[in-house]
Amino acid sequence: MAAALAATTLALADTLCSEVLKPLFNRPRPCNPELMVQGARCLAGLKSSLSFPSAHATNIFALATLLALLYPAGGFFFFAFAGIIGLSRVYIGVHYPLDVVGGAIAGSVVASGVYAAYRLLKNRCPRAPV
């Protein structure tokens, strides 16, 4: 069941980020070749796609939140790993710090919603395979 919840969470989080939030905020990346931030570190090369929120951060924090809700004992490790991934996006120059924070919030909200729906269905249909 965890795999199905994870797949659902990632599908929703990635779609929200890429199809709704990025076009809505329309923020260029720090390594955008047309708007190059002076002194920016562009270890991943120049990118012209949109920046806010970070899809990597959105997806990894969605997964970390879901796993922390399902397996509370591992919460620290799930979020520590997600944090490292988020920081790596800033370090290589493809995101601003706020892009990662926005992605973390968006992913956590999506995962919390999926988990809440799962718990609601599980409580309403105790014999169902959920």
Short mmCIF file of N, CA and C in Angstrom, two decimals:
data_model
loop_
_atom_site.label_atom_id
_atom_site.label_comp_id
_atom_site.label_asym_id
_atom_site.label_seq_id
_atom_site.Cartn_x
_atom_site.Cartn_y
_atom_site.Cartn_z
N MET A 1 0.82 -1.19 0.00
CA MET A 1 0.00 0.00 0.00
C MET A 1 0.87 1.27 0.00
N ALA A 2 2.00 1.21 0.67
CA ALA A 2 2.89 2.38 0.71
C ALA A 2 3.35 2.77 -0.69
N ALA A 3 3.61 1.79 -1.53
CA ALA A 3 4.08 2.09 -2.89
C ALA A 3 2.99 2.80 -3.70
N ALA A 4 1.76 2.37 -3.55
CA ALA A 4 0.64 3.01 -4.25
C ALA A 4 0.44 4.44 -3.75
N LEU A 5 0.53 4.63 -2.46
CA LEU A 5 0.41 5.98 -1.90
C LEU A 5 1.55 6.87 -2.37
N ALA A 6 2.75 6.32 -2.41
CA ALA A 6 3.92 7.09 -2.86
C ALA A 6 3.76 7.48 -4.33
N ALA A 7 3.32 6.56 -5.17
CA ALA A 7 3.13 6.86 -6.59
C ALA A 7 2.06 7.94 -6.79
N THR A 8 0.98 7.83 -6.04
CA THR A 8 -0.09 8.83 -6.12
C THR A 8 0.41 10.20 -5.67
N THR A 9 1.12 10.20 -4.55
CA THR A 9 1.66 11.44 -4.00
C THR A 9 2.62 12.11 -4.97
N LEU A 10 3.54 11.34 -5.53
CA LEU A 10 4.52 11.90 -6.46
C LEU A 10 3.85 12.40 -7.74
N ALA A 11 2.87 11.67 -8.23
CA ALA A 11 2.17 12.11 -9.44
C ALA A 11 1.46 13.44 -9.21
N LEU A 12 0.80 13.56 -8.07
CA LEU A 12 0.09 14.80 -7.76
C LEU A 12 1.06 15.96 -7.49
N ALA A 13 2.11 15.69 -6.72
CA ALA A 13 3.08 16.74 -6.38
C ALA A 13 3.80 17.25 -7.62
N ASP A 14 4.23 16.34 -8.47
CA ASP A 14 4.97 16.75 -9.66
C ASP A 14 4.08 17.53 -10.62
N THR A 15 2.85 17.08 -10.78
CA THR A 15 1.91 17.78 -11.66
C THR A 15 1.60 19.17 -11.12
N LEU A 16 1.34 19.27 -9.82
CA LEU A 16 1.08 20.57 -9.21
C LEU A 16 2.25 21.52 -9.44
N CYS A 17 3.44 21.03 -9.20
CA CYS A 17 4.64 21.86 -9.35
C CYS A 17 4.86 22.29 -10.79
N SER A 18 4.93 21.34 -11.68
CA SER A 18 5.32 21.62 -13.08
C SER A 18 4.22 22.26 -13.92
N GLU A 19 2.99 21.86 -13.68
CA GLU A 19 1.90 22.33 -14.54
C GLU A 19 1.11 23.50 -13.96
N VAL A 20 1.19 23.72 -12.64
CA VAL A 20 0.40 24.79 -12.04
C VAL A 20 1.31 25.88 -11.44
N LEU A 21 2.16 25.50 -10.50
CA LEU A 21 2.92 26.50 -9.75
C LEU A 21 4.02 27.17 -10.57
N LYS A 22 4.80 26.41 -11.30
CA LYS A 22 5.89 27.02 -12.08
C LYS A 22 5.34 28.03 -13.10
N PRO A 23 4.32 27.68 -13.89
CA PRO A 23 3.77 28.68 -14.82
C PRO A 23 3.11 29.87 -14.09
N LEU A 24 2.52 29.61 -12.93
CA LEU A 24 1.87 30.67 -12.18
C LEU A 24 2.87 31.71 -11.69
N PHE A 25 3.98 31.26 -11.12
CA PHE A 25 4.98 32.18 -10.59
C PHE A 25 5.97 32.67 -11.65
N ASN A 26 6.22 31.86 -12.67
CA ASN A 26 7.02 32.26 -13.83
C ASN A 26 8.37 32.87 -13.43
N ARG A 27 9.03 32.26 -12.47
CA ARG A 27 10.31 32.78 -11.97
C ARG A 27 11.47 32.12 -12.70
N PRO A 28 12.37 32.92 -13.30
CA PRO A 28 13.53 32.33 -13.97
C PRO A 28 14.55 31.80 -12.97
N ARG A 29 15.35 30.87 -13.43
CA ARG A 29 16.39 30.27 -12.59
C ARG A 29 17.56 31.23 -12.41
N PRO A 30 18.34 31.03 -11.34
CA PRO A 30 19.53 31.87 -11.17
C PRO A 30 20.56 31.63 -12.27
N CYS A 31 20.50 30.49 -12.93
CA CYS A 31 21.46 30.17 -14.00
C CYS A 31 20.83 30.35 -15.38
N ASN A 32 19.79 31.16 -15.46
CA ASN A 32 19.16 31.46 -16.74
C ASN A 32 20.15 32.28 -17.57
N PRO A 33 20.43 31.86 -18.81
CA PRO A 33 21.45 32.56 -19.61
C PRO A 33 21.11 34.01 -19.92
N GLU A 34 19.83 34.36 -19.95
CA GLU A 34 19.44 35.74 -20.25
C GLU A 34 19.48 36.65 -19.02
N LEU A 35 19.30 36.06 -17.85
CA LEU A 35 19.23 36.85 -16.62
C LEU A 35 20.27 36.40 -15.61
N MET A 36 21.41 36.02 -16.07
CA MET A 36 22.45 35.45 -15.22
C MET A 36 22.70 36.29 -13.97
N VAL A 37 22.56 35.65 -12.82
CA VAL A 37 22.86 36.30 -11.55
C VAL A 37 24.37 36.42 -11.44
N GLN A 38 24.85 37.62 -11.16
CA GLN A 38 26.29 37.83 -11.08
C GLN A 38 26.88 36.98 -9.96
N GLY A 39 27.91 36.22 -10.28
CA GLY A 39 28.57 35.36 -9.31
C GLY A 39 27.86 34.04 -9.08
N ALA A 40 26.84 33.75 -9.87
CA ALA A 40 26.09 32.50 -9.68
C ALA A 40 26.96 31.30 -10.02
N ARG A 41 26.80 30.25 -9.27
CA ARG A 41 27.50 28.99 -9.51
C ARG A 41 26.56 28.12 -10.35
N CYS A 42 26.97 27.76 -11.53
CA CYS A 42 26.12 26.99 -12.44
C CYS A 42 26.77 25.65 -12.74
N LEU A 43 26.85 24.80 -11.76
CA LEU A 43 27.51 23.51 -11.93
C LEU A 43 26.76 22.58 -12.87
N ALA A 44 25.45 22.79 -13.01
CA ALA A 44 24.64 21.94 -13.88
C ALA A 44 24.45 22.58 -15.25
N GLY A 45 25.15 23.65 -15.51
CA GLY A 45 25.01 24.33 -16.79
C GLY A 45 23.89 25.35 -16.75
N LEU A 46 23.74 26.06 -17.85
CA LEU A 46 22.71 27.08 -17.94
C LEU A 46 21.36 26.44 -18.24
N LYS A 47 20.35 26.93 -17.57
CA LYS A 47 18.99 26.39 -17.73
C LYS A 47 18.02 27.54 -17.98
N SER A 48 17.14 27.38 -18.92
CA SER A 48 16.17 28.44 -19.20
C SER A 48 14.77 28.08 -18.72
N SER A 49 14.61 26.91 -18.09
CA SER A 49 13.29 26.54 -17.57
C SER A 49 13.00 27.34 -16.30
N LEU A 50 11.80 27.19 -15.77
CA LEU A 50 11.36 27.97 -14.63
C LEU A 50 11.88 27.41 -13.31
N SER A 51 11.90 28.26 -12.29
CA SER A 51 12.59 27.94 -11.06
C SER A 51 11.69 27.67 -9.85
N PHE A 52 10.62 28.45 -9.66
CA PHE A 52 9.83 28.35 -8.43
C PHE A 52 8.53 27.61 -8.65
N PRO A 53 8.28 26.59 -7.83
CA PRO A 53 9.13 25.96 -6.82
C PRO A 53 10.02 24.89 -7.45
N SER A 54 10.98 24.43 -6.69
CA SER A 54 11.86 23.36 -7.16
C SER A 54 11.07 22.06 -7.23
N ALA A 55 11.05 21.44 -8.41
CA ALA A 55 10.34 20.16 -8.56
C ALA A 55 11.04 19.06 -7.77
N HIS A 56 12.37 19.10 -7.72
CA HIS A 56 13.09 18.11 -6.92
C HIS A 56 12.68 18.22 -5.45
N ALA A 57 12.64 19.45 -4.95
CA ALA A 57 12.26 19.66 -3.55
C ALA A 57 10.80 19.28 -3.32
N THR A 58 9.94 19.66 -4.24
CA THR A 58 8.53 19.31 -4.11
C THR A 58 8.36 17.80 -4.01
N ASN A 59 8.98 17.08 -4.90
CA ASN A 59 8.80 15.62 -4.94
C ASN A 59 9.45 14.92 -3.76
N ILE A 60 10.68 15.32 -3.39
CA ILE A 60 11.35 14.61 -2.31
C ILE A 60 10.72 14.94 -0.96
N PHE A 61 10.24 16.16 -0.77
CA PHE A 61 9.56 16.48 0.49
C PHE A 61 8.17 15.86 0.53
N ALA A 62 7.53 15.69 -0.61
CA ALA A 62 6.26 14.97 -0.63
C ALA A 62 6.48 13.53 -0.18
N LEU A 63 7.49 12.90 -0.72
CA LEU A 63 7.80 11.53 -0.34
C LEU A 63 8.23 11.44 1.13
N ALA A 64 9.08 12.36 1.57
CA ALA A 64 9.53 12.36 2.97
C ALA A 64 8.35 12.53 3.93
N THR A 65 7.45 13.43 3.60
CA THR A 65 6.28 13.66 4.46
C THR A 65 5.40 12.42 4.51
N LEU A 66 5.13 11.84 3.36
CA LEU A 66 4.30 10.63 3.33
C LEU A 66 4.94 9.51 4.14
N LEU A 67 6.23 9.28 3.92
CA LEU A 67 6.92 8.21 4.65
C LEU A 67 6.97 8.49 6.15
N ALA A 68 7.14 9.75 6.52
CA ALA A 68 7.16 10.11 7.94
C ALA A 68 5.79 9.88 8.58
N LEU A 69 4.73 10.10 7.82
CA LEU A 69 3.38 9.84 8.34
C LEU A 69 3.11 8.35 8.46
N LEU A 70 3.62 7.59 7.50
CA LEU A 70 3.42 6.13 7.53
C LEU A 70 4.37 5.44 8.52
N TYR A 71 5.59 5.93 8.62
CA TYR A 71 6.63 5.32 9.46
C TYR A 71 7.29 6.40 10.32
N PRO A 72 6.61 6.85 11.37
CA PRO A 72 7.10 7.98 12.17
C PRO A 72 8.51 7.81 12.73
N ALA A 73 8.92 6.62 13.02
CA ALA A 73 10.25 6.40 13.60
C ALA A 73 11.37 6.84 12.65
N GLY A 74 11.11 6.83 11.37
CA GLY A 74 12.13 7.22 10.40
C GLY A 74 12.03 8.66 9.94
N GLY A 75 11.13 9.43 10.54
CA GLY A 75 10.88 10.80 10.10
C GLY A 75 12.11 11.66 9.99
N PHE A 76 12.97 11.62 10.99
CA PHE A 76 14.19 12.44 10.97
C PHE A 76 15.03 12.12 9.74
N PHE A 77 15.20 10.86 9.44
CA PHE A 77 16.04 10.45 8.31
C PHE A 77 15.40 10.82 6.97
N PHE A 78 14.08 10.67 6.88
CA PHE A 78 13.39 11.03 5.64
C PHE A 78 13.57 12.52 5.35
N PHE A 79 13.38 13.35 6.38
CA PHE A 79 13.49 14.79 6.18
C PHE A 79 14.94 15.25 6.03
N ALA A 80 15.85 14.57 6.70
CA ALA A 80 17.28 14.91 6.53
C ALA A 80 17.70 14.66 5.09
N PHE A 81 17.29 13.53 4.54
CA PHE A 81 17.61 13.21 3.15
C PHE A 81 16.98 14.23 2.21
N ALA A 82 15.72 14.58 2.46
CA ALA A 82 15.04 15.57 1.62
C ALA A 82 15.75 16.92 1.70
N GLY A 83 16.19 17.28 2.89
CA GLY A 83 16.91 18.53 3.06
C GLY A 83 18.21 18.57 2.28
N ILE A 84 18.92 17.46 2.28
CA ILE A 84 20.17 17.38 1.51
C ILE A 84 19.90 17.55 0.02
N ILE A 85 18.85 16.90 -0.46
CA ILE A 85 18.49 17.04 -1.88
C ILE A 85 18.15 18.50 -2.17
N GLY A 86 17.37 19.12 -1.31
CA GLY A 86 17.00 20.52 -1.51
C GLY A 86 18.21 21.43 -1.53
N LEU A 87 19.11 21.25 -0.59
CA LEU A 87 20.32 22.07 -0.55
C LEU A 87 21.19 21.86 -1.78
N SER A 88 21.19 20.65 -2.30
CA SER A 88 22.00 20.39 -3.50
C SER A 88 21.52 21.20 -4.68
N ARG A 89 20.23 21.48 -4.75
CA ARG A 89 19.67 22.26 -5.86
C ARG A 89 20.17 23.70 -5.82
N VAL A 90 20.32 24.23 -4.59
CA VAL A 90 20.85 25.58 -4.44
C VAL A 90 22.35 25.57 -4.72
N TYR A 91 23.05 24.58 -4.19
CA TYR A 91 24.50 24.50 -4.34
C TYR A 91 24.94 24.46 -5.80
N ILE A 92 24.21 23.69 -6.62
CA ILE A 92 24.62 23.59 -8.02
C ILE A 92 24.12 24.76 -8.87
N GLY A 93 23.36 25.65 -8.25
CA GLY A 93 22.99 26.89 -8.92
C GLY A 93 21.74 26.87 -9.77
N VAL A 94 20.91 25.86 -9.62
CA VAL A 94 19.69 25.81 -10.44
C VAL A 94 18.46 26.35 -9.72
N HIS A 95 18.59 26.65 -8.41
CA HIS A 95 17.47 27.19 -7.64
C HIS A 95 17.95 28.19 -6.60
N TYR A 96 17.05 29.10 -6.29
CA TYR A 96 17.23 30.00 -5.15
C TYR A 96 16.78 29.24 -3.90
N PRO A 97 17.23 29.64 -2.72
CA PRO A 97 16.77 28.96 -1.49
C PRO A 97 15.25 28.96 -1.33
N LEU A 98 14.59 30.06 -1.69
CA LEU A 98 13.14 30.13 -1.55
C LEU A 98 12.44 29.13 -2.47
N ASP A 99 13.05 28.77 -3.59
CA ASP A 99 12.47 27.76 -4.47
C ASP A 99 12.38 26.42 -3.75
N VAL A 100 13.40 26.11 -2.97
CA VAL A 100 13.43 24.85 -2.22
C VAL A 100 12.41 24.89 -1.08
N VAL A 101 12.34 26.02 -0.39
CA VAL A 101 11.35 26.16 0.69
C VAL A 101 9.94 26.03 0.13
N GLY A 102 9.67 26.70 -0.97
CA GLY A 102 8.35 26.60 -1.60
C GLY A 102 8.03 25.18 -2.03
N GLY A 103 9.03 24.49 -2.58
CA GLY A 103 8.83 23.10 -2.97
C GLY A 103 8.58 22.20 -1.77
N ALA A 104 9.31 22.45 -0.69
CA ALA A 104 9.12 21.65 0.53
C ALA A 104 7.70 21.83 1.06
N ILE A 105 7.22 23.05 1.06
CA ILE A 105 5.86 23.31 1.55
C ILE A 105 4.83 22.67 0.63
N ALA A 106 4.97 22.86 -0.67
CA ALA A 106 4.02 22.30 -1.63
C ALA A 106 3.99 20.77 -1.54
N GLY A 107 5.15 20.15 -1.50
CA GLY A 107 5.21 18.69 -1.42
C GLY A 107 4.62 18.16 -0.12
N SER A 108 4.90 18.84 0.97
CA SER A 108 4.37 18.40 2.27
C SER A 108 2.85 18.53 2.33
N VAL A 109 2.33 19.60 1.73
CA VAL A 109 0.87 19.78 1.69
C VAL A 109 0.21 18.68 0.87
N VAL A 110 0.77 18.38 -0.29
CA VAL A 110 0.21 17.32 -1.14
C VAL A 110 0.24 15.98 -0.41
N ALA A 111 1.37 15.64 0.18
CA ALA A 111 1.49 14.36 0.88
C ALA A 111 0.54 14.27 2.06
N SER A 112 0.38 15.36 2.78
CA SER A 112 -0.56 15.37 3.91
C SER A 112 -1.98 15.15 3.44
N GLY A 113 -2.31 15.74 2.29
CA GLY A 113 -3.65 15.53 1.72
C GLY A 113 -3.88 14.09 1.28
N VAL A 114 -2.88 13.51 0.64
CA VAL A 114 -3.00 12.11 0.21
C VAL A 114 -3.13 11.20 1.43
N TYR A 115 -2.33 11.46 2.44
CA TYR A 115 -2.39 10.63 3.66
C TYR A 115 -3.74 10.80 4.36
N ALA A 116 -4.26 12.02 4.42
CA ALA A 116 -5.56 12.26 5.05
C ALA A 116 -6.67 11.52 4.29
N ALA A 117 -6.61 11.55 2.95
CA ALA A 117 -7.60 10.82 2.15
C ALA A 117 -7.49 9.32 2.38
N TYR A 118 -6.27 8.82 2.46
CA TYR A 118 -6.03 7.40 2.74
C TYR A 118 -6.64 7.01 4.09
N ARG A 119 -6.38 7.80 5.12
CA ARG A 119 -6.91 7.50 6.47
C ARG A 119 -8.44 7.55 6.47
N LEU A 120 -9.00 8.52 5.77
CA LEU A 120 -10.45 8.65 5.69
C LEU A 120 -11.06 7.42 5.03
N LEU A 121 -10.49 6.99 3.91
CA LEU A 121 -11.00 5.80 3.23
C LEU A 121 -10.81 4.55 4.08
N LYS A 122 -9.69 4.45 4.74
CA LYS A 122 -9.41 3.29 5.59
C LYS A 122 -10.41 3.21 6.74
N ASN A 123 -10.76 4.34 7.31
CA ASN A 123 -11.71 4.36 8.43
C ASN A 123 -13.14 4.12 7.97
N ARG A 124 -13.48 4.56 6.78
CA ARG A 124 -14.86 4.39 6.28
C ARG A 124 -15.10 3.01 5.67
N CYS A 125 -14.07 2.39 5.18
CA CYS A 125 -14.17 1.07 4.55
C CYS A 125 -13.16 0.13 5.19
N PRO A 126 -13.40 -0.31 6.43
CA PRO A 126 -12.37 -1.10 7.14
C PRO A 126 -12.00 -2.42 6.47
N ARG A 127 -12.88 -2.99 5.65
CA ARG A 127 -12.56 -4.27 5.01
C ARG A 127 -11.93 -4.10 3.64
N ALA A 128 -11.93 -2.89 3.14
CA ALA A 128 -11.33 -2.64 1.82
C ALA A 128 -9.81 -2.79 1.93
N PRO A 129 -9.15 -3.11 0.81
CA PRO A 129 -7.70 -3.34 0.83
C PRO A 129 -6.89 -2.04 0.89
N VAL A 130 -7.36 -1.02 1.56
CA VAL A 130 -6.59 0.22 1.68
C VAL A 130 -5.87 0.32 2.99
#
